[in-house]
Amino acid sequence: MPKVDSDSARIKVRRLLSATPPTDTLYPQIVYTQAMVASDASDMRRQLQRVAVEYSASSWADDALLRLVQLDYASGNLDGAARNLERIRLDYPGSPLTAQAAYWAARTYFDQKKPEMACRWISDGISAAQGNVELQNQLRYLNQRCSQYAVSPTPVPEPPRVDTQAAGSP
């Protein structure tokens, strides 16, 4: 977006914010939009956190968390990305963004060397991605890594052998 367009968008969003009471159901969407047209990543993060915290009951909160995950992943803050992914999982279990979150979770947890977590997310994401062939393909591609982490059954130890000849032979 050219600078003139982005400046114009920021001005229009600021006008909308000042004309809309914070209690209006559109307010979180406007704050989210403000984040999307922010001039820098720190302002974007601040607005997204505002939506996720102050308007956690809005339909935009899970979107804000997913964007925070992407910002954290891009900046190498894998712990922050994982924290927000788990917030999505726990606070928004029926979110339509579950499949997208699963993609980012797989990348995050594989990078953190936590394949069990990555594979759990992938499994959930493939189920949630019904109708989105591209996302299903991306998740299935990542899922190939899960076969190397398949948990094999724990072998049952054999009972110790008692050597009857040595123990009680005359």
Short mmCIF file of C-alpha atoms in Angstrom, two decimals:
data_model
loop_
_atom_site.label_atom_id
_atom_site.label_comp_id
_atom_site.label_asym_id
_atom_site.label_seq_id
_atom_site.Cartn_x
_atom_site.Cartn_y
_atom_site.Cartn_z
CA MET A 1 0.00 0.00 0.00
CA PRO A 2 1.49 3.39 -0.91
CA LYS A 3 2.22 5.74 1.99
CA VAL A 4 -0.59 8.15 1.02
CA ASP A 5 -3.14 5.30 1.05
CA SER A 6 -1.94 3.93 4.38
CA ASP A 7 -1.93 7.41 5.96
CA SER A 8 -5.44 7.95 4.65
CA ALA A 9 -6.57 4.59 6.03
CA ARG A 10 -5.12 5.39 9.48
CA ILE A 11 -6.92 8.75 9.49
CA LYS A 12 -10.24 7.14 8.58
CA VAL A 13 -9.84 4.45 11.25
CA ARG A 14 -9.01 7.11 13.90
CA ARG A 15 -12.18 8.99 12.91
CA LEU A 16 -14.23 5.82 13.23
CA LEU A 17 -12.74 5.11 16.66
CA SER A 18 -13.50 8.59 17.94
CA ALA A 19 -17.09 8.40 16.60
CA THR A 20 -17.78 4.93 18.02
CA PRO A 21 -18.36 4.29 21.70
CA PRO A 22 -16.08 1.55 23.14
CA THR A 23 -19.20 -0.38 24.14
CA ASP A 24 -20.37 -0.67 20.53
CA THR A 25 -20.00 -4.18 19.12
CA LEU A 26 -18.15 -2.72 16.11
CA TYR A 27 -15.46 -1.15 18.28
CA PRO A 28 -13.20 -4.26 18.52
CA GLN A 29 -13.35 -4.62 14.73
CA ILE A 30 -12.27 -1.01 14.33
CA VAL A 31 -9.37 -1.51 16.77
CA TYR A 32 -8.39 -4.66 14.83
CA THR A 33 -8.50 -2.64 11.59
CA GLN A 34 -6.35 0.00 13.26
CA ALA A 35 -3.80 -2.74 13.93
CA MET A 36 -3.88 -3.85 10.29
CA VAL A 37 -3.08 -0.35 9.03
CA ALA A 38 -0.56 0.46 11.77
CA SER A 39 2.60 2.22 10.69
CA ASP A 40 4.88 -0.18 12.59
CA ALA A 41 4.92 -3.60 14.23
CA SER A 42 4.92 -2.31 17.80
CA ASP A 43 1.75 -0.26 17.22
CA MET A 44 0.19 -3.25 15.46
CA ARG A 45 1.05 -5.50 18.42
CA ARG A 46 -0.36 -2.99 20.93
CA GLN A 47 -3.71 -2.78 19.11
CA LEU A 48 -3.95 -6.55 18.64
CA GLN A 49 -3.25 -7.12 22.33
CA ARG A 50 -5.94 -4.59 23.14
CA VAL A 51 -8.48 -6.56 21.11
CA ALA A 52 -7.38 -9.88 22.62
CA VAL A 53 -7.50 -8.60 26.21
CA GLU A 54 -10.09 -5.81 26.41
CA TYR A 55 -12.50 -7.39 23.91
CA SER A 56 -11.82 -11.09 24.51
CA ALA A 57 -15.52 -11.89 24.10
CA SER A 58 -15.68 -10.32 20.64
CA SER A 59 -15.52 -12.27 17.41
CA TRP A 60 -12.23 -10.47 16.65
CA ALA A 61 -10.27 -11.71 19.66
CA ASP A 62 -9.17 -15.00 18.09
CA ASP A 63 -8.18 -13.13 14.91
CA ALA A 64 -6.07 -10.78 17.02
CA LEU A 65 -4.40 -13.70 18.81
CA LEU A 66 -3.59 -15.41 15.52
CA ARG A 67 -2.00 -12.21 14.21
CA LEU A 68 0.01 -11.97 17.43
CA VAL A 69 1.17 -15.55 16.86
CA GLN A 70 2.35 -14.58 13.39
CA LEU A 71 4.16 -11.50 14.71
CA ASP A 72 5.83 -13.55 17.44
CA TYR A 73 6.83 -16.28 15.01
CA ALA A 74 8.26 -13.77 12.54
CA SER A 75 10.33 -12.10 15.26
CA GLY A 76 11.60 -15.43 16.60
CA ASN A 77 9.60 -15.23 19.83
CA LEU A 78 8.50 -18.87 19.75
CA ASP A 79 7.49 -18.90 23.43
CA GLY A 80 5.16 -15.95 22.84
CA ALA A 81 3.71 -17.63 19.76
CA ALA A 82 3.12 -20.85 21.71
CA ARG A 83 1.47 -18.95 24.57
CA ASN A 84 -0.99 -17.26 22.20
CA LEU A 85 -1.65 -20.50 20.33
CA GLU A 86 -2.62 -22.18 23.58
CA ARG A 87 -4.88 -19.23 24.39
CA ILE A 88 -6.64 -19.82 21.07
CA ARG A 89 -6.98 -23.53 21.86
CA LEU A 90 -8.31 -22.97 25.39
CA ASP A 91 -10.35 -19.78 25.03
CA TYR A 92 -11.73 -20.26 21.51
CA PRO A 93 -12.09 -24.04 20.98
CA GLY A 94 -14.69 -23.69 18.22
CA SER A 95 -12.87 -20.93 16.37
CA PRO A 96 -13.05 -21.00 12.57
CA LEU A 97 -9.34 -20.13 12.73
CA THR A 98 -8.36 -23.46 14.32
CA ALA A 99 -6.92 -24.86 11.08
CA GLN A 100 -4.83 -21.72 10.45
CA ALA A 101 -3.69 -21.74 14.07
CA ALA A 102 -2.72 -25.40 13.65
CA TYR A 103 -0.43 -24.51 10.76
CA TRP A 104 1.38 -21.90 12.85
CA ALA A 105 1.39 -24.19 15.88
CA ALA A 106 3.04 -26.96 13.86
CA ARG A 107 5.75 -24.61 12.68
CA THR A 108 6.22 -23.14 16.16
CA TYR A 109 6.35 -26.46 18.01
CA PHE A 110 8.59 -28.17 15.45
CA ASP A 111 10.99 -25.22 15.76
CA GLN A 112 10.84 -25.57 19.54
CA LYS A 113 11.64 -29.30 19.23
CA LYS A 114 8.22 -30.25 20.62
CA PRO A 115 6.97 -32.60 17.90
CA GLU A 116 4.24 -34.15 20.06
CA MET A 117 2.58 -30.75 20.41
CA ALA A 118 3.05 -29.98 16.70
CA CYS A 119 1.51 -33.28 15.66
CA ARG A 120 -1.46 -32.87 18.01
CA TRP A 121 -2.19 -29.47 16.47
CA ILE A 122 -1.79 -30.85 12.95
CA SER A 123 -4.29 -33.60 13.64
CA ASP A 124 -6.82 -31.08 14.96
CA GLY A 125 -6.08 -28.70 12.09
CA ILE A 126 -6.63 -31.28 9.34
CA SER A 127 -10.05 -32.03 10.82
CA ALA A 128 -10.87 -28.32 11.08
CA ALA A 129 -9.67 -27.49 7.55
CA GLN A 130 -12.56 -29.22 5.81
CA GLY A 131 -13.29 -27.30 2.62
CA ASN A 132 -9.93 -25.51 2.56
CA VAL A 133 -7.87 -27.74 0.28
CA GLU A 134 -4.78 -25.53 0.31
CA LEU A 135 -4.61 -25.44 4.11
CA GLN A 136 -5.28 -29.19 4.30
CA ASN A 137 -2.38 -29.78 1.90
CA GLN A 138 -0.07 -27.58 3.97
CA LEU A 139 -1.03 -29.43 7.14
CA ARG A 140 -0.67 -32.84 5.49
CA TYR A 141 2.78 -31.84 4.27
CA LEU A 142 3.79 -30.91 7.82
CA ASN A 143 2.13 -34.09 9.07
CA GLN A 144 4.75 -36.15 7.20
CA ARG A 145 7.17 -35.19 9.95
CA CYS A 146 4.88 -36.74 12.55
CA SER A 147 5.47 -40.30 11.34
CA GLN A 148 9.07 -40.11 12.54
CA TYR A 149 7.82 -39.16 15.99
CA ALA A 150 5.21 -41.88 16.24
CA VAL A 151 5.21 -43.19 19.74
CA SER A 152 5.98 -46.87 19.85
CA PRO A 153 4.38 -48.89 22.59
CA THR A 154 6.47 -49.16 25.72
CA PRO A 155 7.88 -52.66 25.92
CA VAL A 156 6.67 -54.63 28.90
CA PRO A 157 9.66 -55.75 30.92
CA GLU A 158 10.00 -59.46 31.39
CA PRO A 159 9.91 -60.68 34.96
CA PRO A 160 13.34 -61.48 36.34
CA ARG A 161 14.36 -65.05 35.85
CA VAL A 162 15.00 -67.04 38.91
CA ASP A 163 17.91 -69.40 38.48
CA THR A 164 16.65 -72.37 40.42
CA GLN A 165 19.85 -74.29 40.06
CA ALA A 166 22.01 -71.59 41.61
CA ALA A 167 19.56 -70.53 44.28
CA GLY A 168 18.77 -73.78 46.01
CA SER A 169 20.76 -76.59 44.47
CA PRO A 170 22.69 -78.83 46.80
#
